[in-house]
Coordinates of C-alpha atoms in Angstrom, one line a residue:
Chain Q
M164 CA 68.0 12.5 1.8
A165 CA 67.8 12.2 5.6
I166 CA 66.0 9.6 7.8
L167 CA 63.7 11.5 9.8
E168 CA 64.0 11.2 13.6
E169 CA 61.8 8.6 15.4
P170 CA 59.4 10.0 17.8
I171 CA 59.0 6.8 20.0
K172 CA 62.4 6.1 21.5
N173 CA 61.8 3.8 24.2
I174 CA 59.4 1.0 24.7
T175 CA 56.3 2.9 25.7
S176 CA 53.2 1.3 27.8
V177 CA 49.8 2.5 26.5
Q178 CA 47.1 3.4 29.0
N179 CA 43.5 3.9 28.8
Y180 CA 42.1 7.4 28.8
I181 CA 38.8 7.4 31.0
N182 CA 37.2 10.4 32.5
D183 CA 40.1 12.5 31.7
E184 CA 42.5 10.3 33.4
W185 CA 45.3 7.9 32.2
V186 CA 44.5 4.5 33.9
D187 CA 46.4 1.2 33.6
S188 CA 44.5 -1.7 32.4
K189 CA 44.3 -5.0 34.4
G190 CA 44.0 -7.0 31.2
R191 CA 46.8 -8.8 29.6
I192 CA 49.5 -6.9 27.8
L193 CA 50.6 -7.3 24.1
D194 CA 53.6 -6.2 22.4
V195 CA 53.6 -3.4 19.9
V196 CA 55.9 -4.0 17.2
N197 CA 57.6 -1.7 14.5
P198 CA 57.1 -3.5 11.1
L199 CA 60.4 -2.2 9.7
N200 CA 62.5 -4.3 12.0
N201 CA 60.2 -6.1 14.2
Q202 CA 61.4 -4.5 17.4
V203 CA 59.1 -4.1 20.2
I204 CA 58.2 -0.2 20.6
G205 CA 55.3 -0.5 23.2
K206 CA 53.1 -2.4 25.3
V207 CA 49.2 -2.3 24.8
P208 CA 46.6 -3.7 27.2
V209 CA 43.9 -6.0 26.2
S210 CA 41.1 -4.3 28.5
T211 CA 38.5 -6.0 30.3
R212 CA 34.7 -5.6 30.0
E213 CA 34.8 -3.9 33.3
E214 CA 37.2 -1.4 32.0
L215 CA 34.9 -0.7 29.1
D216 CA 31.9 -0.3 31.4
E217 CA 34.0 2.2 33.3
A218 CA 34.6 4.2 30.2
V219 CA 30.8 4.0 29.1
Q220 CA 29.8 5.1 32.5
A221 CA 32.1 8.1 32.4
A222 CA 30.7 8.9 28.9
Q223 CA 27.3 8.5 30.0
D224 CA 27.8 10.7 33.1
A225 CA 29.3 13.4 30.9
F226 CA 26.5 13.2 28.3
P227 CA 23.8 15.6 30.1
D228 CA 26.1 18.4 30.6
W229 CA 27.8 18.0 27.3
R230 CA 24.7 18.0 25.3
S231 CA 23.6 21.0 27.1
T232 CA 26.8 22.9 26.1
P233 CA 25.8 25.2 23.3
P234 CA 27.0 24.2 19.9
P235 CA 29.3 27.2 19.4
A236 CA 30.9 26.3 22.7
R237 CA 31.4 22.9 21.8
A238 CA 33.0 24.0 18.4
R239 CA 35.5 26.1 20.5
Y240 CA 36.9 23.0 22.0
L241 CA 37.3 21.5 18.6
F242 CA 39.1 24.7 17.4
Q243 CA 41.4 24.4 20.2
L244 CA 42.0 20.6 19.2
K245 CA 42.6 21.8 15.6
E246 CA 45.3 24.2 16.7
L247 CA 47.1 21.6 18.7
L248 CA 46.8 19.0 15.9
E249 CA 48.4 21.5 13.4
E250 CA 51.3 22.1 16.2
N251 CA 52.0 18.5 16.6
F252 CA 51.4 17.6 12.7
E253 CA 54.9 16.3 12.1
E254 CA 55.0 14.3 15.4
L255 CA 51.7 12.7 14.8
S256 CA 52.9 11.9 11.2
R257 CA 56.1 10.2 12.4
I258 CA 54.1 8.2 15.0
Q259 CA 52.1 6.7 12.1
T260 CA 55.1 5.7 10.2
Q261 CA 56.7 4.2 13.1
E262 CA 53.8 2.2 14.4
H263 CA 52.4 1.4 10.8
G264 CA 55.2 1.4 8.5
K265 CA 53.7 3.7 6.0
T266 CA 56.0 6.4 4.3
I267 CA 56.4 9.8 5.7
D268 CA 54.3 11.5 2.6
E269 CA 51.6 8.8 3.4
S270 CA 51.5 9.5 7.1
R271 CA 51.3 13.2 6.4
G272 CA 48.4 12.8 4.1
E273 CA 46.7 10.7 6.7
T274 CA 47.1 13.5 9.5
R275 CA 45.9 16.3 7.0
R276 CA 42.8 14.0 6.4
G277 CA 42.1 13.3 9.9
I278 CA 42.5 17.1 10.8
E279 CA 40.1 18.1 7.9
N280 CA 37.4 16.3 9.8
V281 CA 37.9 18.3 13.0
E282 CA 37.8 21.4 10.7
V283 CA 34.4 20.5 9.3
A284 CA 33.0 19.6 12.7
C285 CA 34.1 23.0 13.9
G286 CA 31.1 24.3 11.8
I287 CA 28.8 22.5 13.9
A288 CA 26.7 25.5 14.6
S289 CA 25.5 25.6 11.0
L290 CA 25.7 21.8 10.2
Q291 CA 23.4 20.7 13.2
M292 CA 20.8 23.3 12.3
G293 CA 17.5 21.7 11.8
E294 CA 14.6 22.8 9.6
H295 CA 11.4 24.9 10.1
L296 CA 8.4 25.5 8.1
E297 CA 6.2 28.4 9.3
N298 CA 2.3 28.1 9.1
I299 CA 1.8 24.3 8.1
A300 CA -1.8 25.5 8.9
T301 CA -3.1 28.7 10.1
G302 CA -1.5 29.7 13.3
M303 CA 0.7 26.4 13.6
D304 CA 4.4 25.9 12.8
E305 CA 6.5 22.9 12.5
Y306 CA 10.2 22.3 13.0
L307 CA 12.7 19.7 13.2
V308 CA 16.0 19.7 15.6
R309 CA 18.8 17.4 15.5
T310 CA 19.5 16.0 18.9
P311 CA 22.3 13.9 20.2
L312 CA 21.7 10.3 21.5
G313 CA 24.3 9.7 24.2
V314 CA 27.4 7.5 24.0
F315 CA 29.0 6.1 20.8
G316 CA 31.6 3.6 20.2
I317 CA 34.2 3.8 17.5
I318 CA 36.4 1.0 16.4
G319 CA 39.4 1.7 14.5
P320 CA 41.5 -0.3 12.2
F321 CA 45.3 -1.0 11.8
N322 CA 45.7 0.8 8.3
F323 CA 44.8 4.2 9.1
P324 CA 45.3 4.6 12.9
F325 CA 45.1 8.4 13.3
M326 CA 42.5 9.3 10.5
I327 CA 39.7 6.8 10.6
P328 CA 38.5 7.2 14.2
L329 CA 38.4 11.0 13.2
W330 CA 36.0 10.2 10.5
S331 CA 33.6 9.8 13.3
A332 CA 34.7 11.3 16.8
P333 CA 34.6 14.9 15.9
Y334 CA 31.2 14.8 14.5
A335 CA 29.9 12.8 17.4
V336 CA 31.3 15.3 20.0
A337 CA 30.3 18.1 18.1
T338 CA 26.8 17.2 17.9
G339 CA 26.6 16.6 21.8
N340 CA 27.4 12.9 22.0
T341 CA 30.3 11.5 24.0
V342 CA 32.6 8.8 22.7
V343 CA 34.6 5.8 23.6
I344 CA 37.4 4.9 21.0
K345 CA 39.1 1.5 20.7
P346 CA 42.1 2.0 18.4
S347 CA 43.7 -1.2 16.7
S348 CA 46.0 -2.9 19.4
E349 CA 48.5 -3.0 16.7
V350 CA 48.8 0.7 16.2
P351 CA 47.7 2.3 19.5
F352 CA 50.2 5.2 19.6
S353 CA 48.5 7.9 17.3
Q354 CA 45.2 7.6 19.0
M355 CA 47.1 8.0 22.4
K356 CA 48.7 11.2 21.1
L357 CA 45.4 12.3 19.9
A358 CA 43.9 11.7 23.2
E359 CA 46.9 13.7 25.1
L360 CA 45.9 16.7 22.7
V361 CA 42.2 16.3 23.5
E362 CA 43.2 16.4 27.1
E363 CA 45.3 19.3 26.5
A364 CA 42.2 21.2 24.6
G365 CA 40.3 20.9 27.8
F366 CA 37.6 18.7 26.8
P367 CA 35.3 18.1 30.0
P368 CA 35.9 14.6 31.7
G369 CA 34.2 11.7 30.0
V370 CA 33.4 13.3 26.7
W371 CA 36.2 11.6 24.9
N372 CA 37.4 8.1 26.2
V373 CA 39.9 5.6 24.7
V374 CA 39.9 1.8 25.7
N375 CA 42.6 -0.4 24.3
G376 CA 41.8 -3.9 23.5
G377 CA 40.5 -6.5 21.1
R378 CA 37.5 -8.8 20.5
E379 CA 36.4 -8.5 24.0
V380 CA 36.0 -4.6 23.9
V381 CA 34.4 -4.9 20.5
N382 CA 31.8 -7.4 21.7
G383 CA 31.4 -5.4 24.9
M384 CA 30.4 -2.1 22.8
I385 CA 28.1 -4.2 20.5
E386 CA 26.2 -5.6 23.7
H387 CA 26.4 -2.7 26.1
P388 CA 23.0 -1.4 26.7
R389 CA 24.2 2.3 27.1
I390 CA 26.0 2.4 23.8
K391 CA 23.5 4.1 21.3
G392 CA 25.6 3.3 18.1
L393 CA 29.0 2.2 16.6
T394 CA 31.1 3.2 13.7
F395 CA 33.7 0.6 12.5
V396 CA 36.1 0.2 9.6
G397 CA 37.8 -3.1 9.0
S398 CA 37.3 -6.4 7.1
T399 CA 33.8 -7.3 5.4
P400 CA 33.4 -10.4 7.9
V401 CA 33.7 -8.3 10.9
A402 CA 31.9 -5.6 9.5
K403 CA 28.9 -7.9 8.8
T404 CA 29.1 -9.4 12.4
I405 CA 29.0 -5.9 13.9
Y406 CA 26.2 -4.9 11.8
E407 CA 24.3 -8.0 12.6
G408 CA 25.1 -7.6 16.4
C409 CA 24.0 -4.0 16.3
G410 CA 20.7 -5.0 14.8
K411 CA 20.2 -7.3 17.6
T412 CA 20.9 -4.7 20.1
Q413 CA 19.1 -2.0 18.5
K414 CA 21.9 0.2 17.7
R415 CA 22.5 2.4 14.9
V416 CA 25.6 1.4 13.1
I417 CA 28.2 2.3 10.2
A418 CA 30.1 -0.7 9.5
Q419 CA 32.7 -0.1 6.6
G420 CA 34.3 -3.5 5.2
G421 CA 36.7 -4.6 2.6
A422 CA 37.0 -4.0 -1.1
K423 CA 38.5 -5.1 -4.3
N424 CA 38.7 -2.0 -6.5
F425 CA 38.9 -1.8 -10.3
M426 CA 41.0 0.6 -12.1
V427 CA 39.9 0.8 -15.8
I428 CA 42.4 2.3 -18.2
M429 CA 41.1 3.6 -21.6
P430 CA 43.5 3.8 -24.4
D431 CA 43.1 7.4 -24.7
C432 CA 44.4 8.1 -21.2
D433 CA 47.2 10.3 -20.2
V434 CA 49.8 7.4 -19.7
R435 CA 52.5 9.1 -17.6
R436 CA 50.2 10.6 -15.0
T437 CA 47.8 7.4 -15.0
I438 CA 50.8 5.3 -14.1
A439 CA 51.7 7.8 -11.3
A440 CA 48.0 7.6 -10.1
L441 CA 47.9 3.9 -10.4
F442 CA 51.2 3.6 -8.1
T443 CA 49.7 5.6 -5.5
S444 CA 46.5 3.6 -5.8
F445 CA 48.0 -0.1 -6.0
F446 CA 51.2 0.3 -3.9
G447 CA 50.3 3.3 -1.7
N448 CA 50.1 2.3 2.2
T449 CA 51.8 -0.9 0.8
G450 CA 48.2 -1.8 -0.7
Q451 CA 46.7 -1.8 2.8
R452 CA 43.8 0.4 2.2
C453 CA 40.0 -0.1 1.4
L454 CA 40.5 2.2 -1.6
A455 CA 43.5 0.7 -3.0
G456 CA 43.6 -0.5 -6.6
A457 CA 43.5 -4.2 -6.8
N458 CA 42.4 -5.3 -10.5
L459 CA 43.7 -3.3 -13.4
I460 CA 41.3 -3.6 -16.4
I461 CA 43.0 -2.2 -19.7
V462 CA 40.3 -1.6 -22.3
G463 CA 40.7 -2.1 -26.1
E464 CA 42.4 -4.6 -28.5
D465 CA 45.4 -2.5 -29.3
D466 CA 48.2 -4.8 -28.3
K467 CA 50.9 -2.1 -28.8
F468 CA 49.2 0.2 -26.4
Y469 CA 48.8 -2.6 -24.0
R470 CA 52.5 -3.8 -24.2
N471 CA 53.7 -0.2 -24.0
F472 CA 51.4 0.6 -20.8
M473 CA 52.5 -2.7 -19.0
D474 CA 56.2 -2.3 -20.0
Q475 CA 56.2 1.2 -18.4
T476 CA 54.4 0.1 -15.5
V477 CA 56.7 -2.7 -14.7
A478 CA 59.8 -0.6 -15.3
L479 CA 58.7 2.1 -12.8
A480 CA 57.7 -0.5 -10.4
K481 CA 61.3 -2.1 -10.4
K482 CA 62.7 1.1 -9.7
M483 CA 60.4 1.7 -6.7
V484 CA 62.5 2.7 -3.5
I485 CA 61.4 0.2 -0.7
G486 CA 62.4 0.7 2.9
N487 CA 62.2 2.6 6.1
G488 CA 59.0 5.2 5.7
L489 CA 61.0 7.8 7.7
D490 CA 63.6 7.8 4.8
E491 CA 62.2 10.7 2.6
S492 CA 63.3 8.9 -0.7
V493 CA 61.2 5.7 0.3
Q494 CA 58.1 5.1 -1.7
M495 CA 56.6 2.1 -0.2
G496 CA 57.2 0.7 3.4
P497 CA 56.7 -2.7 4.9
I498 CA 53.5 -4.8 5.3
R499 CA 52.0 -4.1 9.0
D500 CA 53.1 -7.4 10.4
K501 CA 54.5 -11.0 9.5
A502 CA 51.1 -12.6 9.5
K503 CA 49.7 -10.1 7.0
K504 CA 52.8 -10.6 5.0
E505 CA 52.2 -14.4 5.0
N506 CA 48.8 -13.7 3.8
V507 CA 49.9 -11.7 0.9
L508 CA 52.5 -14.4 0.2
K509 CA 49.7 -17.0 0.0
F510 CA 47.8 -15.0 -2.5
I511 CA 50.8 -14.5 -4.8
E512 CA 51.4 -18.3 -4.7
S513 CA 47.7 -18.8 -5.5
G514 CA 47.8 -16.5 -8.6
M515 CA 50.9 -18.5 -9.9
E516 CA 49.1 -21.9 -9.3
E517 CA 46.0 -20.6 -11.0
G518 CA 47.9 -19.5 -14.1
A519 CA 48.2 -15.9 -14.0
K520 CA 51.6 -14.7 -15.5
V521 CA 53.9 -12.9 -13.0
L522 CA 55.4 -9.6 -14.7
L523 CA 57.0 -8.6 -11.4
D524 CA 57.5 -10.9 -8.2
G525 CA 57.9 -8.9 -5.1
R526 CA 58.7 -11.7 -2.8
N527 CA 62.5 -11.3 -2.6
V528 CA 62.6 -7.6 -3.0
K529 CA 65.6 -5.4 -2.7
I530 CA 65.2 -2.9 0.2
K531 CA 67.0 0.1 0.8
D532 CA 69.3 -0.2 3.8
D533 CA 69.5 -3.4 6.0
Y534 CA 66.4 -4.5 7.6
P535 CA 66.9 -8.3 7.9
D536 CA 63.9 -9.5 9.9
T537 CA 61.2 -7.7 8.0
C538 CA 57.7 -7.7 6.7
F539 CA 58.6 -6.3 3.3
I540 CA 57.1 -7.4 -0.1
G541 CA 57.8 -5.5 -3.2
P542 CA 55.3 -4.7 -5.9
T543 CA 53.9 -7.6 -7.6
I544 CA 52.2 -7.6 -10.9
F545 CA 50.3 -10.3 -12.6
E546 CA 48.8 -10.4 -16.2
N547 CA 46.5 -12.6 -17.8
V548 CA 44.3 -12.6 -14.6
E549 CA 40.9 -14.5 -14.9
L550 CA 37.9 -13.1 -13.0
D551 CA 37.3 -16.6 -11.2
M552 CA 41.0 -16.3 -9.7
R553 CA 41.4 -15.8 -5.9
I554 CA 43.6 -12.9 -6.7
A555 CA 41.0 -11.3 -8.7
R556 CA 38.0 -12.0 -6.4
E557 CA 39.3 -11.7 -2.7
E558 CA 41.0 -8.7 -0.9
I559 CA 44.6 -9.1 -0.9
F560 CA 45.7 -6.1 1.1
G561 CA 48.9 -6.0 0.0
P562 CA 51.0 -4.3 -3.2
V563 CA 49.7 -6.6 -5.6
M564 CA 48.4 -5.5 -9.4
S565 CA 46.0 -8.0 -11.1
V566 CA 45.8 -7.3 -14.8
M567 CA 43.1 -8.2 -17.2
R568 CA 42.2 -7.1 -20.6
V569 CA 38.6 -6.5 -22.2
K570 CA 37.4 -5.3 -25.4
N571 CA 35.4 -2.3 -24.4
L572 CA 34.2 -0.2 -21.7
D573 CA 30.8 -2.0 -21.4
E574 CA 32.6 -5.3 -20.5
A575 CA 34.8 -3.5 -18.1
I576 CA 31.8 -2.2 -16.3
K577 CA 30.3 -5.4 -16.2
I578 CA 33.1 -7.0 -14.7
C579 CA 33.4 -4.1 -11.9
N580 CA 29.7 -4.6 -11.2
E581 CA 30.1 -8.4 -10.8
S582 CA 32.2 -8.1 -7.8
N583 CA 30.8 -8.5 -4.4
F584 CA 32.5 -5.3 -3.2
G585 CA 31.8 -1.7 -4.3
N586 CA 33.9 0.8 -2.4
G587 CA 36.2 2.8 -5.1
D588 CA 36.5 2.2 -8.8
A589 CA 38.1 4.6 -11.2
I590 CA 38.5 5.2 -14.9
F591 CA 41.4 6.8 -16.8
T592 CA 40.5 8.4 -19.8
A593 CA 40.5 11.6 -21.9
S594 CA 37.0 11.2 -23.0
G595 CA 34.1 12.9 -21.0
N596 CA 31.6 10.3 -22.7
S597 CA 33.5 7.4 -21.3
A598 CA 33.9 8.9 -18.0
R599 CA 30.3 9.9 -17.8
Q600 CA 29.1 6.2 -18.7
F601 CA 31.5 4.7 -16.3
R602 CA 30.2 7.1 -13.5
F603 CA 26.7 6.6 -14.3
E604 CA 26.8 2.7 -14.5
V605 CA 29.4 1.6 -12.0
E606 CA 28.0 0.1 -8.8
S607 CA 30.6 1.6 -6.6
G608 CA 30.2 4.1 -3.5
N609 CA 33.3 6.2 -4.5
V610 CA 34.1 6.9 -8.1
G611 CA 37.3 8.0 -9.6
I612 CA 37.8 10.0 -12.8
N613 CA 41.5 10.1 -13.4
V614 CA 42.0 9.6 -9.6
G615 CA 43.4 6.4 -8.3
I616 CA 42.5 6.8 -4.7
V617 CA 38.8 7.9 -4.3
A618 CA 39.1 9.0 -0.8
P619 CA 36.3 11.7 -0.2
M620 CA 37.1 14.8 1.6
A621 CA 35.9 15.5 5.0
F622 CA 32.8 17.3 3.9
F623 CA 31.6 14.4 1.7
P624 CA 30.5 11.1 3.1
F625 CA 32.8 8.1 2.8
S626 CA 30.6 5.9 0.9
G627 CA 30.6 2.3 -0.2
M628 CA 28.3 -0.2 -1.7
K629 CA 27.5 -4.0 -1.4
D630 CA 29.9 -6.0 0.6
S631 CA 32.1 -2.9 1.3
F632 CA 29.4 -1.2 3.5
Y633 CA 26.7 -2.1 5.8
G634 CA 24.4 0.7 7.1
V635 CA 22.6 3.8 5.8
L636 CA 24.5 7.0 6.5
H637 CA 28.2 7.3 6.5
T638 CA 31.0 8.6 8.1
Q639 CA 32.1 12.2 7.5
G640 CA 30.2 15.1 6.7
K641 CA 26.5 15.8 6.7
D642 CA 26.0 12.0 6.7
A643 CA 27.9 11.9 9.9
I644 CA 25.7 14.6 11.5
R645 CA 22.6 12.7 10.6
F646 CA 24.2 9.6 11.9
F647 CA 25.0 11.0 15.3
T648 CA 21.8 12.7 15.8
E649 CA 18.1 11.9 16.2
S650 CA 15.4 14.0 14.2
K651 CA 13.1 15.6 16.8
V652 CA 10.0 17.0 15.2
V653 CA 8.0 19.7 16.9
I654 CA 4.5 20.8 15.9
E655 CA 3.6 24.0 17.6
R656 CA 0.6 26.3 18.2
W657 CA 0.0 28.9 20.7
F658 CA -3.6 29.6 22.2
Chain P
M35 CA 70.0 9.4 -6.9
R36 CA 66.6 11.0 -8.5
L37 CA 63.9 12.5 -6.3
N38 CA 60.6 10.9 -6.5
T39 CA 58.8 11.7 -3.3
A40 CA 57.1 15.1 -2.4
S41 CA 58.8 15.2 1.0
E42 CA 62.3 15.1 -0.5
V43 CA 61.6 17.6 -3.1
I44 CA 60.1 19.8 -0.5
S45 CA 63.1 19.2 1.7
M46 CA 65.5 20.1 -1.1
S47 CA 63.5 23.4 -1.9
R48 CA 63.8 24.2 1.8
E49 CA 67.6 23.7 1.9
M50 CA 68.1 25.7 -1.2
E51 CA 66.1 28.7 0.0
T52 CA 68.0 28.5 3.2
A53 CA 71.3 28.3 1.7
G54 CA 70.2 31.2 -0.6
S55 CA 69.1 33.2 2.3
S56 CA 72.5 32.9 4.1
F57 CA 74.1 33.8 0.8
Y58 CA 72.1 37.2 0.4
R59 CA 72.9 37.9 4.2
E60 CA 76.6 37.5 3.5
L61 CA 76.3 39.7 0.5
A62 CA 74.5 42.3 2.4
T63 CA 77.4 42.3 5.0
A64 CA 80.0 42.5 2.3
Y65 CA 78.2 45.1 0.2
P66 CA 76.5 47.6 2.6
E67 CA 75.7 49.8 -0.3
A68 CA 73.3 47.1 -1.6
G69 CA 72.6 45.7 1.8
E70 CA 69.0 46.7 1.9
Q71 CA 68.2 44.9 -1.2
F72 CA 70.2 41.8 -0.5
L73 CA 68.5 41.4 3.0
A74 CA 65.1 41.9 1.4
F75 CA 65.9 38.8 -1.0
A76 CA 67.0 36.9 2.2
K77 CA 63.8 37.7 3.9
E78 CA 61.7 36.8 0.8
N79 CA 63.6 33.4 0.7
E80 CA 62.2 32.7 4.2
K81 CA 58.7 33.5 2.9
F82 CA 59.2 31.2 0.0
I83 CA 60.0 28.4 2.3
A84 CA 56.6 29.3 4.4
Q85 CA 54.7 29.3 1.2
I86 CA 56.0 26.1 -0.1
K87 CA 55.7 24.4 3.3
R88 CA 52.1 25.7 3.7
A89 CA 51.1 24.5 0.2
Y90 CA 52.5 20.8 0.8
Y91 CA 51.2 20.4 4.3
S92 CA 47.7 21.9 3.3
V93 CA 47.2 19.8 0.2
I94 CA 49.2 16.5 1.1
S95 CA 46.7 13.7 1.3
D96 CA 46.4 10.0 1.2
A97 CA 44.6 10.4 -2.2
L98 CA 47.5 12.3 -4.0
E99 CA 50.6 10.8 -5.6
G100 CA 52.9 11.9 -2.9
G101 CA 55.3 9.4 -3.4
F102 CA 55.4 9.2 -7.2
A103 CA 54.8 12.9 -8.3
F104 CA 58.6 13.7 -9.3
D105 CA 61.4 12.2 -11.1
L106 CA 63.9 15.0 -10.6
D107 CA 67.8 14.8 -10.9
P108 CA 69.0 17.1 -8.1
E109 CA 72.5 17.4 -9.5
P110 CA 71.9 20.4 -11.9
Y111 CA 70.7 22.2 -9.1
R112 CA 73.1 21.8 -6.5
L113 CA 74.2 25.2 -5.3
K114 CA 77.9 26.5 -4.9
L115 CA 77.4 29.5 -2.7
E116 CA 80.6 29.9 -0.7
M117 CA 81.7 33.4 -0.7
V118 CA 85.3 33.9 -1.8
P119 CA 86.6 36.8 0.6
G120 CA 87.2 39.9 -1.4
I121 CA 85.2 39.2 -4.5
S122 CA 83.8 42.2 -6.2
L123 CA 80.1 43.2 -6.1
K124 CA 80.0 42.4 -9.9
E125 CA 81.2 38.8 -9.2
G126 CA 78.7 38.5 -6.2
L127 CA 75.9 39.7 -8.5
K128 CA 77.0 37.1 -11.0
K129 CA 77.0 34.5 -8.3
A130 CA 73.5 35.5 -7.3
L131 CA 72.3 35.3 -11.0
E132 CA 73.4 32.0 -11.2
L133 CA 71.6 31.0 -8.0
E134 CA 68.4 32.4 -9.3
A135 CA 68.8 30.8 -12.5
K136 CA 68.9 27.5 -10.8
M137 CA 66.2 28.0 -8.6
V138 CA 64.0 29.1 -11.4
A139 CA 64.8 25.9 -13.2
F140 CA 64.2 23.8 -10.1
Y141 CA 60.9 25.1 -9.5
E142 CA 59.6 25.1 -13.1
D143 CA 61.0 21.4 -13.4
G144 CA 59.4 20.4 -10.4
A145 CA 56.0 22.2 -11.2
E146 CA 56.2 20.6 -14.6
Q147 CA 56.7 17.0 -13.2
S148 CA 54.0 17.2 -10.6
M149 CA 51.3 19.1 -12.5
S150 CA 47.9 17.5 -11.8
L151 CA 49.4 15.1 -9.4
M152 CA 50.3 17.4 -6.3
A153 CA 47.5 19.9 -6.7
D154 CA 48.6 23.1 -5.0
V155 CA 52.4 22.4 -4.9
P156 CA 53.1 23.0 -8.6
R157 CA 51.2 26.3 -8.3
A158 CA 53.2 27.4 -5.4
F159 CA 56.4 26.5 -7.3
K160 CA 55.5 28.2 -10.3
K161 CA 54.8 31.3 -8.2
V162 CA 58.2 31.3 -6.6
A163 CA 59.8 30.8 -9.9
Q164 CA 57.8 33.9 -11.2
K165 CA 58.9 35.9 -8.2
R166 CA 62.4 34.8 -9.0
E167 CA 62.4 36.0 -12.3
Q168 CA 61.3 39.4 -11.2
R169 CA 64.3 39.1 -8.9
Q170 CA 66.7 38.4 -11.9
A171 CA 65.9 41.7 -13.3
V172 CA 66.6 43.5 -10.1
L173 CA 69.9 42.0 -9.7
K174 CA 70.9 42.8 -13.3
G175 CA 69.9 46.5 -12.6
M176 CA 72.2 46.4 -9.6
A177 CA 75.4 45.7 -11.6
P178 CA 77.8 48.6 -11.4
E179 CA 78.7 50.6 -14.5

């Protein structure tokens, strides 16, 4: 099978997109590295606080006119953007693979999920409708309108560079707000391409702005008096800091953090399809997703079932094709960068030191083709994992499966609920009764039944509980509409 | 090497349909008396490409098993479609039937393997396989007495 063409051919310098203009930053410049071969593919600025101020000012200036633009007219900009995204679907997907390392199937999946949010936001004329009750008292009516607030900041992570800002931005602008997006400085290209398409779609100046950078920009967003709210997806410690910071500066916030997700295997599951689903869950995106499977709990005392299940899992994992994500036959790409790879390696070492048994060691994995200076780690599988081990408790963000056994479903659910996180747990079973019990009792914002990646579609909120989420409303769907609007209630009578 | 990812199976389907389309266009030129039917098949192949592409690009998602939905050996489905100059219509039809049989088997195999893992893709595969079964009946009916 062919290796698809790389869209980024030369070292490309990323600019900020402020007030419908592409501008160079005065900040220091960082390299953007392709994790496949550690070659520099671009330069990204660490923008200054002043540059953030310029973007916020542009967004603030654009707000009065944009909020006065009728919702059906705002939707037409989004329809135009949706058309452009479809036309550029393949290029957007390949950019994600080149900047992040994920496989082309995964990138196309990310592109589709991002576009779905634009599609949902196109229905803003229905979604933003308020409520009305006629005759609350004789001759009096009361109604509620959802009104935009102003400028919102959107902070994107490295693992889904295209999709995750789209969990927020389409809803923010559809409801009449304006946005300043800060992409991850490790993977800025897909947001640059998206901003080019926003420009081509003809959005008015200042409605959609992009400021590249790091902590300085994030802190600037938290402290900025003109920013009304923030959305963030990233690690739990940073989510917590942002949540607390927004509390101090009276901003509304959606702060999505890390995870440690459990996949519960009942002995009556469909083994072949369950294993395929688990591979996507544990090893998809090279384990770098907040909905990745991390701990595998096998229920029951049937040793034969357990051994057979694990033998098949290990045998399949050994056959996985690892390499260049633009090679269509590749099933897993590299870790995003060397520092993250080192972190995963430390977890693998800690699992060994703490006494877990290694069924498959991904540290010296065979890679398809020759990429000598790389960020690859193969699938790694531990069994006899105990709950107090670091590999069972902490988020690894790499392709590591930690397997434990329990006697029954009650015990499995108890273990799931003891975790500090509550992002995405799943059960694999043929029993409706077991599935129902799991769904009802498990403390997790996203629950899967025979689904290993519990990623809600755009018209449902991306939920999360405990240390996986700080806030009240969520990104995507109706929750996002509520988040990006204020409820204004009118009581009316006429003399 | 076996095919595991959705991307490579979709690419293989596209390549087979494209090759099949060219083959039917050649048949249409070689046998003008049946040209209309062969051209209709060629155009239908192009529709199949669009249908499958649409199913894949519409449903592919980070939540589905795109990298692990197949375990398909491509070798039995390799097409040998080179036209030998001067072959009879009967031989041409025989080749076409072989092509269709391979395509039906490819799509049925792919649909079975990805069932409940790739959502709409196996459904699209099954639909194309059904259409091709109808096509086989048409081809058999075209054979000269």
